[in-house]
């Protein structure tokens, strides 16, 4: 297992590397130019980025990584805690955020969780009603035809399909798709589900996502 840490602060470097090197090989980049190069020539299980670096625009960094087909989970170490910043970073391609001050053991645990989730999804595809979800490449097909979804639409669909034949509460969906600790407008999830349904109905006339009022959403096999 190999981790890329983009960080220039010695206090984080020393303590984090001491902890994480018990389990993983760690490469360190001291700026985003070096980090971008290393991530382009190596396959990393997780990329950890301190958003406080002078040259870091986390949204652009995540977008550039995803547009370059870098699929490694990205964990941002952030100073800001506001809702808009977190949503923008996640929608740009980040997989998780942690807020400073960073607890090193929690950081190590978060890295491990991202690796486990990535490994679990890396070789899986799921088929339901002529739809195929490629969990590794985050893509959806209907009878072999690719379907273009926004990131949050895909995340909602994936979570419902992974929990097929189970009713998923709105709270669980919000927690999974937008992560914990974020305040969301009451209709945010409903808007994304409505948009997802509109896309799916171009390919499949029936209602794939069922609403159970007062309980949540469900997809039947």
PDB file of C-alpha atoms in Angstrom:
ATOM      1  CA  UNK A   1       0.000   0.000   0.000  1.00  0.00           C
ATOM      2  CA  UNK A   2       1.347   3.413  -0.985  1.00  0.00           C
ATOM      3  CA  UNK A   3       0.289   6.872   0.194  1.00  0.00           C
ATOM      4  CA  UNK A   4       1.101  10.291  -1.265  1.00  0.00           C
ATOM      5  CA  UNK A   5       1.226  13.115   1.278  1.00  0.00           C
ATOM      6  CA  UNK A   6       1.272  16.659  -0.139  1.00  0.00           C
ATOM      7  CA  UNK A   7       2.372  18.680   2.871  1.00  0.00           C
ATOM      8  CA  UNK A   8       5.107  21.126   3.865  1.00  0.00           C
ATOM      9  CA  UNK A   9       4.635  21.407   7.632  1.00  0.00           C
ATOM     10  CA  UNK A  10       7.181  19.458   9.651  1.00  0.00           C
ATOM     11  CA  UNK A  11       4.862  18.937  12.628  1.00  0.00           C
ATOM     12  CA  UNK A  12       2.365  17.058  10.467  1.00  0.00           C
ATOM     13  CA  UNK A  13       5.015  15.273   8.426  1.00  0.00           C
ATOM     14  CA  UNK A  14       6.940  13.825  11.349  1.00  0.00           C
ATOM     15  CA  UNK A  15       3.985  12.620  13.398  1.00  0.00           C
ATOM     16  CA  UNK A  16       1.898  11.405  10.477  1.00  0.00           C
ATOM     17  CA  UNK A  17       4.724   9.560   8.749  1.00  0.00           C
ATOM     18  CA  UNK A  18       5.774   7.892  12.004  1.00  0.00           C
ATOM     19  CA  UNK A  19       2.228   6.606  12.448  1.00  0.00           C
ATOM     20  CA  UNK A  20       1.376   5.720   8.857  1.00  0.00           C
ATOM     21  CA  UNK A  21       4.679   4.080   7.938  1.00  0.00           C
ATOM     22  CA  UNK A  22       3.772   1.259  10.305  1.00  0.00           C
ATOM     23  CA  UNK A  23       1.369   0.096   7.596  1.00  0.00           C
ATOM     24  CA  UNK A  24       2.117   1.903   4.330  1.00  0.00           C
ATOM     25  CA  UNK A  25       4.862   3.249   2.106  1.00  0.00           C
ATOM     26  CA  UNK A  26       4.689   7.063   2.186  1.00  0.00           C
ATOM     27  CA  UNK A  27       5.859   9.446  -0.537  1.00  0.00           C
ATOM     28  CA  UNK A  28       6.032  13.137   0.382  1.00  0.00           C
ATOM     29  CA  UNK A  29       5.564  16.101  -1.949  1.00  0.00           C
ATOM     30  CA  UNK A  30       6.234  19.573  -0.577  1.00  0.00           C
ATOM     31  CA  UNK A  31       4.078  21.423  -3.136  1.00  0.00           C
ATOM     32  CA  UNK A  32       1.336  20.659  -5.644  1.00  0.00           C
ATOM     33  CA  UNK A  33       3.649  20.697  -8.657  1.00  0.00           C
ATOM     34  CA  UNK A  34       5.673  17.863  -7.165  1.00  0.00           C
ATOM     35  CA  UNK A  35       2.489  16.183  -5.967  1.00  0.00           C
ATOM     36  CA  UNK A  36       0.868  16.330  -9.398  1.00  0.00           C
ATOM     37  CA  UNK A  37       3.942  14.806 -10.980  1.00  0.00           C
ATOM     38  CA  UNK A  38       4.192  11.961  -8.451  1.00  0.00           C
ATOM     39  CA  UNK A  39       0.482  11.158  -8.741  1.00  0.00           C
ATOM     40  CA  UNK A  40       0.774  11.011 -12.533  1.00  0.00           C
ATOM     41  CA  UNK A  41       3.630   8.484 -12.541  1.00  0.00           C
ATOM     42  CA  UNK A  42       2.645   6.335  -9.536  1.00  0.00           C
ATOM     43  CA  UNK A  43      -0.498   4.527  -8.437  1.00  0.00           C
ATOM     44  CA  UNK A  44      -1.402   5.612  -4.911  1.00  0.00           C
ATOM     45  CA  UNK A  45      -3.938   4.006  -2.622  1.00  0.00           C
ATOM     46  CA  UNK A  46      -4.722   7.419  -1.085  1.00  0.00           C
ATOM     47  CA  UNK A  47      -3.573  10.994  -1.761  1.00  0.00           C
ATOM     48  CA  UNK A  48      -3.576  13.264   1.309  1.00  0.00           C
ATOM     49  CA  UNK A  49      -3.436  17.017   0.618  1.00  0.00           C
ATOM     50  CA  UNK A  50      -2.987  19.906   3.044  1.00  0.00           C
ATOM     51  CA  UNK A  51      -5.184  22.645   1.594  1.00  0.00           C
ATOM     52  CA  UNK A  52      -3.225  25.254   3.546  1.00  0.00           C
ATOM     53  CA  UNK A  53      -0.221  25.063   1.238  1.00  0.00           C
ATOM     54  CA  UNK A  54       0.466  28.407  -0.484  1.00  0.00           C
ATOM     55  CA  UNK A  55      -0.080  27.005  -3.977  1.00  0.00           C
ATOM     56  CA  UNK A  56      -3.122  24.817  -3.250  1.00  0.00           C
ATOM     57  CA  UNK A  57      -6.539  25.455  -4.758  1.00  0.00           C
ATOM     58  CA  UNK A  58      -8.222  22.214  -3.615  1.00  0.00           C
ATOM     59  CA  UNK A  59     -11.114  22.452  -6.057  1.00  0.00           C
ATOM     60  CA  UNK A  60      -8.806  22.890  -9.057  1.00  0.00           C
ATOM     61  CA  UNK A  61      -6.461  20.216  -7.732  1.00  0.00           C
ATOM     62  CA  UNK A  62      -9.266  17.660  -7.454  1.00  0.00           C
ATOM     63  CA  UNK A  63     -10.709  18.554 -10.856  1.00  0.00           C
ATOM     64  CA  UNK A  64      -7.284  18.279 -12.483  1.00  0.00           C
ATOM     65  CA  UNK A  65      -6.659  14.902 -10.849  1.00  0.00           C
ATOM     66  CA  UNK A  66      -9.987  13.480 -11.995  1.00  0.00           C
ATOM     67  CA  UNK A  67      -9.653  14.909 -15.508  1.00  0.00           C
ATOM     68  CA  UNK A  68      -6.227  13.235 -15.669  1.00  0.00           C
ATOM     69  CA  UNK A  69      -7.902   9.891 -14.821  1.00  0.00           C
ATOM     70  CA  UNK A  70      -6.261   9.695 -11.394  1.00  0.00           C
ATOM     71  CA  UNK A  71      -8.689   7.503  -9.450  1.00  0.00           C
ATOM     72  CA  UNK A  72      -6.884   7.439  -6.089  1.00  0.00           C
ATOM     73  CA  UNK A  73      -9.074   8.540  -3.165  1.00  0.00           C
ATOM     74  CA  UNK A  74      -8.257  12.149  -2.216  1.00  0.00           C
ATOM     75  CA  UNK A  75      -8.340  13.223   1.432  1.00  0.00           C
ATOM     76  CA  UNK A  76      -8.161  16.974   2.087  1.00  0.00           C
ATOM     77  CA  UNK A  77      -6.826  18.443   5.344  1.00  0.00           C
ATOM     78  CA  UNK A  78      -8.787  21.679   5.506  1.00  0.00           C
ATOM     79  CA  UNK A  79      -8.815  24.905   7.512  1.00  0.00           C
ATOM     80  CA  UNK A  80     -12.285  25.968   6.389  1.00  0.00           C
ATOM     81  CA  UNK A  81     -15.380  24.305   7.824  1.00  0.00           C
ATOM     82  CA  UNK A  82     -18.179  26.026   5.915  1.00  0.00           C
ATOM     83  CA  UNK A  83     -20.775  24.046   4.001  1.00  0.00           C
ATOM     84  CA  UNK A  84     -20.165  25.562   0.556  1.00  0.00           C
ATOM     85  CA  UNK A  85     -16.435  24.845   0.676  1.00  0.00           C
ATOM     86  CA  UNK A  86     -16.955  21.199   1.625  1.00  0.00           C
ATOM     87  CA  UNK A  87     -19.619  20.562  -0.993  1.00  0.00           C
ATOM     88  CA  UNK A  88     -17.560  22.257  -3.706  1.00  0.00           C
ATOM     89  CA  UNK A  89     -14.488  20.163  -2.823  1.00  0.00           C
ATOM     90  CA  UNK A  90     -16.426  16.886  -2.759  1.00  0.00           C
ATOM     91  CA  UNK A  91     -18.167  17.625  -6.041  1.00  0.00           C
ATOM     92  CA  UNK A  92     -14.793  18.464  -7.595  1.00  0.00           C
ATOM     93  CA  UNK A  93     -13.523  14.969  -6.803  1.00  0.00           C
ATOM     94  CA  UNK A  94     -12.380  14.860  -3.179  1.00  0.00           C
ATOM     95  CA  UNK A  95     -13.454  11.735  -1.293  1.00  0.00           C
ATOM     96  CA  UNK A  96     -13.221  13.057   2.267  1.00  0.00           C
ATOM     97  CA  UNK A  97     -12.229  16.108   4.299  1.00  0.00           C
ATOM     98  CA  UNK A  98     -10.747  16.428   7.775  1.00  0.00           C
ATOM     99  CA  UNK A  99     -10.514  19.693   9.649  1.00  0.00           C
ATOM    100  CA  UNK A 100      -7.523  21.066  11.515  1.00  0.00           C
ATOM    101  CA  UNK A 101      -6.182  20.548  14.091  1.00  0.00           C
ATOM    102  CA  UNK A 102      -5.601  17.004  12.831  1.00  0.00           C
ATOM    103  CA  UNK A 103      -5.488  14.037  15.190  1.00  0.00           C
ATOM    104  CA  UNK A 104      -2.864  11.731  13.696  1.00  0.00           C
ATOM    105  CA  UNK A 105      -4.547   8.496  14.770  1.00  0.00           C
ATOM    106  CA  UNK A 106      -7.853   9.660  13.319  1.00  0.00           C
ATOM    107  CA  UNK A 107      -6.053  10.628  10.120  1.00  0.00           C
ATOM    108  CA  UNK A 108      -4.470   7.184   9.924  1.00  0.00           C
ATOM    109  CA  UNK A 109      -7.871   5.568  10.501  1.00  0.00           C
ATOM    110  CA  UNK A 110      -9.456   7.712   7.766  1.00  0.00           C
ATOM    111  CA  UNK A 111      -6.734   6.677   5.314  1.00  0.00           C
ATOM    112  CA  UNK A 112      -7.398   3.033   6.163  1.00  0.00           C
ATOM    113  CA  UNK A 113     -11.139   3.483   5.670  1.00  0.00           C
ATOM    114  CA  UNK A 114     -10.633   5.065   2.243  1.00  0.00           C
ATOM    115  CA  UNK A 115      -8.344   2.213   1.203  1.00  0.00           C
ATOM    116  CA  UNK A 116     -10.838  -0.429   2.346  1.00  0.00           C
ATOM    117  CA  UNK A 117     -13.680   1.284   0.508  1.00  0.00           C
ATOM    118  CA  UNK A 118     -11.588   1.684  -2.640  1.00  0.00           C
ATOM    119  CA  UNK A 119     -10.464  -1.953  -2.583  1.00  0.00           C
ATOM    120  CA  UNK A 120     -14.011  -3.169  -2.008  1.00  0.00           C
ATOM    121  CA  UNK A 121     -15.260  -1.319  -5.063  1.00  0.00           C
ATOM    122  CA  UNK A 122     -12.240  -1.834  -7.301  1.00  0.00           C
ATOM    123  CA  UNK A 123     -13.402  -4.945  -9.157  1.00  0.00           C
ATOM    124  CA  UNK A 124     -17.153  -4.765  -8.722  1.00  0.00           C
ATOM    125  CA  UNK A 125     -19.981  -4.198 -11.121  1.00  0.00           C
ATOM    126  CA  UNK A 126     -23.648  -4.424 -10.198  1.00  0.00           C
ATOM    127  CA  UNK A 127     -26.511  -5.165 -12.596  1.00  0.00           C
ATOM    128  CA  UNK A 128     -30.110  -4.164 -11.950  1.00  0.00           C
ATOM    129  CA  UNK A 129     -32.924  -3.991 -14.525  1.00  0.00           C
ATOM    130  CA  UNK A 130     -30.568  -3.710 -17.522  1.00  0.00           C
ATOM    131  CA  UNK A 131     -28.515  -1.024 -15.775  1.00  0.00           C
ATOM    132  CA  UNK A 132     -24.882  -1.800 -15.011  1.00  0.00           C
ATOM    133  CA  UNK A 133     -22.890   0.166 -12.445  1.00  0.00           C
ATOM    134  CA  UNK A 134     -19.113  -0.008 -12.691  1.00  0.00           C
ATOM    135  CA  UNK A 135     -18.144   0.798  -9.115  1.00  0.00           C
ATOM    136  CA  UNK A 136     -14.461   1.116  -9.961  1.00  0.00           C
ATOM    137  CA  UNK A 137     -14.857   3.683 -12.733  1.00  0.00           C
ATOM    138  CA  UNK A 138     -17.963   5.351 -11.273  1.00  0.00           C
ATOM    139  CA  UNK A 139     -19.889   4.853 -14.506  1.00  0.00           C
ATOM    140  CA  UNK A 140     -23.383   3.676 -15.450  1.00  0.00           C
ATOM    141  CA  UNK A 141     -24.653   1.873 -18.548  1.00  0.00           C
ATOM    142  CA  UNK A 142     -28.069   0.842 -19.808  1.00  0.00           C
ATOM    143  CA  UNK A 143     -27.944  -2.133 -22.192  1.00  0.00           C
ATOM    144  CA  UNK A 144     -24.327  -1.197 -22.842  1.00  0.00           C
ATOM    145  CA  UNK A 145     -25.060   2.477 -23.547  1.00  0.00           C
ATOM    146  CA  UNK A 146     -23.208   4.911 -21.253  1.00  0.00           C
ATOM    147  CA  UNK A 147     -25.286   7.281 -19.122  1.00  0.00           C
ATOM    148  CA  UNK A 148     -23.898  10.665 -18.127  1.00  0.00           C
ATOM    149  CA  UNK A 149     -24.578  11.532 -14.480  1.00  0.00           C
ATOM    150  CA  UNK A 150     -23.340  14.281 -12.215  1.00  0.00           C
ATOM    151  CA  UNK A 151     -21.155  13.072  -9.362  1.00  0.00           C
ATOM    152  CA  UNK A 152     -23.835  13.391  -6.671  1.00  0.00           C
ATOM    153  CA  UNK A 153     -26.436  11.728  -8.891  1.00  0.00           C
ATOM    154  CA  UNK A 154     -24.071   8.811  -9.389  1.00  0.00           C
ATOM    155  CA  UNK A 155     -23.290   8.610  -5.659  1.00  0.00           C
ATOM    156  CA  UNK A 156     -27.001   8.468  -4.808  1.00  0.00           C
ATOM    157  CA  UNK A 157     -27.659   5.772  -7.409  1.00  0.00           C
ATOM    158  CA  UNK A 158     -24.649   3.729  -6.320  1.00  0.00           C
ATOM    159  CA  UNK A 159     -25.646   3.777  -2.652  1.00  0.00           C
ATOM    160  CA  UNK A 160     -29.211   2.722  -3.439  1.00  0.00           C
ATOM    161  CA  UNK A 161     -28.025  -0.070  -5.741  1.00  0.00           C
ATOM    162  CA  UNK A 162     -25.450  -1.323  -3.225  1.00  0.00           C
ATOM    163  CA  UNK A 163     -28.360  -1.465  -0.742  1.00  0.00           C
ATOM    164  CA  UNK A 164     -30.778  -2.995  -3.252  1.00  0.00           C
ATOM    165  CA  UNK A 165     -34.100  -4.215  -1.824  1.00  0.00           C
ATOM    166  CA  UNK A 166     -33.489  -2.143   1.310  1.00  0.00           C
ATOM    167  CA  UNK A 167     -35.148   1.137   2.210  1.00  0.00           C
ATOM    168  CA  UNK A 168     -32.491   3.819   2.674  1.00  0.00           C
ATOM    169  CA  UNK A 169     -33.470   6.790   4.827  1.00  0.00           C
ATOM    170  CA  UNK A 170     -32.879  10.336   3.647  1.00  0.00           C
ATOM    171  CA  UNK A 171     -30.567  10.830   6.614  1.00  0.00           C
ATOM    172  CA  UNK A 172     -28.411   7.870   5.559  1.00  0.00           C
ATOM    173  CA  UNK A 173     -28.220   9.089   1.981  1.00  0.00           C
ATOM    174  CA  UNK A 174     -27.228  12.579   3.076  1.00  0.00           C
ATOM    175  CA  UNK A 175     -24.599  11.189   5.433  1.00  0.00           C
ATOM    176  CA  UNK A 176     -23.123   8.937   2.742  1.00  0.00           C
ATOM    177  CA  UNK A 177     -23.241  11.275  -0.238  1.00  0.00           C
ATOM    178  CA  UNK A 178     -22.388  14.578   1.431  1.00  0.00           C
ATOM    179  CA  UNK A 179     -20.450  13.183   4.411  1.00  0.00           C
ATOM    180  CA  UNK A 180     -21.115  13.824   8.077  1.00  0.00           C
ATOM    181  CA  UNK A 181     -21.207  17.180   9.774  1.00  0.00           C
ATOM    182  CA  UNK A 182     -22.606  19.241   6.906  1.00  0.00           C
ATOM    183  CA  UNK A 183     -25.782  21.265   7.124  1.00  0.00           C
ATOM    184  CA  UNK A 184     -27.907  20.675   4.036  1.00  0.00           C
ATOM    185  CA  UNK A 185     -30.959  22.559   2.813  1.00  0.00           C
ATOM    186  CA  UNK A 186     -34.052  20.429   3.381  1.00  0.00           C
ATOM    187  CA  UNK A 187     -34.753  19.920  -0.320  1.00  0.00           C
ATOM    188  CA  UNK A 188     -31.177  19.335  -1.533  1.00  0.00           C
ATOM    189  CA  UNK A 189     -31.501  15.558  -1.649  1.00  0.00           C
ATOM    190  CA  UNK A 190     -34.945  15.698  -3.251  1.00  0.00           C
ATOM    191  CA  UNK A 191     -33.642  17.946  -6.039  1.00  0.00           C
ATOM    192  CA  UNK A 192     -30.770  15.564  -6.821  1.00  0.00           C
ATOM    193  CA  UNK A 193     -33.059  12.517  -6.745  1.00  0.00           C
ATOM    194  CA  UNK A 194     -35.534  14.252  -9.073  1.00  0.00           C
ATOM    195  CA  UNK A 195     -32.758  15.106 -11.530  1.00  0.00           C
ATOM    196  CA  UNK A 196     -31.426  11.544 -11.352  1.00  0.00           C
ATOM    197  CA  UNK A 197     -34.885  10.146 -12.085  1.00  0.00           C
ATOM    198  CA  UNK A 198     -35.250  12.407 -15.121  1.00  0.00           C
ATOM    199  CA  UNK A 199     -31.995  11.073 -16.566  1.00  0.00           C
ATOM    200  CA  UNK A 200     -32.860   7.431 -15.868  1.00  0.00           C
ATOM    201  CA  UNK A 201     -36.319   7.753 -17.443  1.00  0.00           C
ATOM    202  CA  UNK A 202     -34.728   8.539 -20.785  1.00  0.00           C
ATOM    203  CA  UNK A 203     -33.582   4.919 -20.786  1.00  0.00           C
ATOM    204  CA  UNK A 204     -36.068   3.094 -18.543  1.00  0.00           C
ATOM    205  CA  UNK A 205     -39.753   4.019 -18.530  1.00  0.00           C
ATOM    206  CA  UNK A 206     -40.580   2.596 -15.106  1.00  0.00           C
ATOM    207  CA  UNK A 207     -39.712   4.301 -11.822  1.00  0.00           C
ATOM    208  CA  UNK A 208     -36.389   2.755 -10.808  1.00  0.00           C
ATOM    209  CA  UNK A 209     -36.113   4.718  -7.556  1.00  0.00           C
ATOM    210  CA  UNK A 210     -39.162   4.283  -5.330  1.00  0.00           C
ATOM    211  CA  UNK A 211     -40.052   6.861  -2.675  1.00  0.00           C
ATOM    212  CA  UNK A 212     -41.485   5.542   0.581  1.00  0.00           C
ATOM    213  CA  UNK A 213     -42.888   8.646   2.222  1.00  0.00           C
ATOM    214  CA  UNK A 214     -41.640   9.071   5.751  1.00  0.00           C
ATOM    215  CA  UNK A 215     -39.013   6.347   5.283  1.00  0.00           C
ATOM    216  CA  UNK A 216     -36.725   7.100   2.348  1.00  0.00           C
ATOM    217  CA  UNK A 217     -35.847   5.613  -1.036  1.00  0.00           C
ATOM    218  CA  UNK A 218     -35.527   2.101  -2.408  1.00  0.00           C
ATOM    219  CA  UNK A 219     -34.511   0.220  -5.565  1.00  0.00           C
ATOM    220  CA  UNK A 220     -35.988  -3.239  -6.139  1.00  0.00           C
ATOM    221  CA  UNK A 221     -34.124  -5.985  -7.984  1.00  0.00           C
TER     222      UNK A 221
END
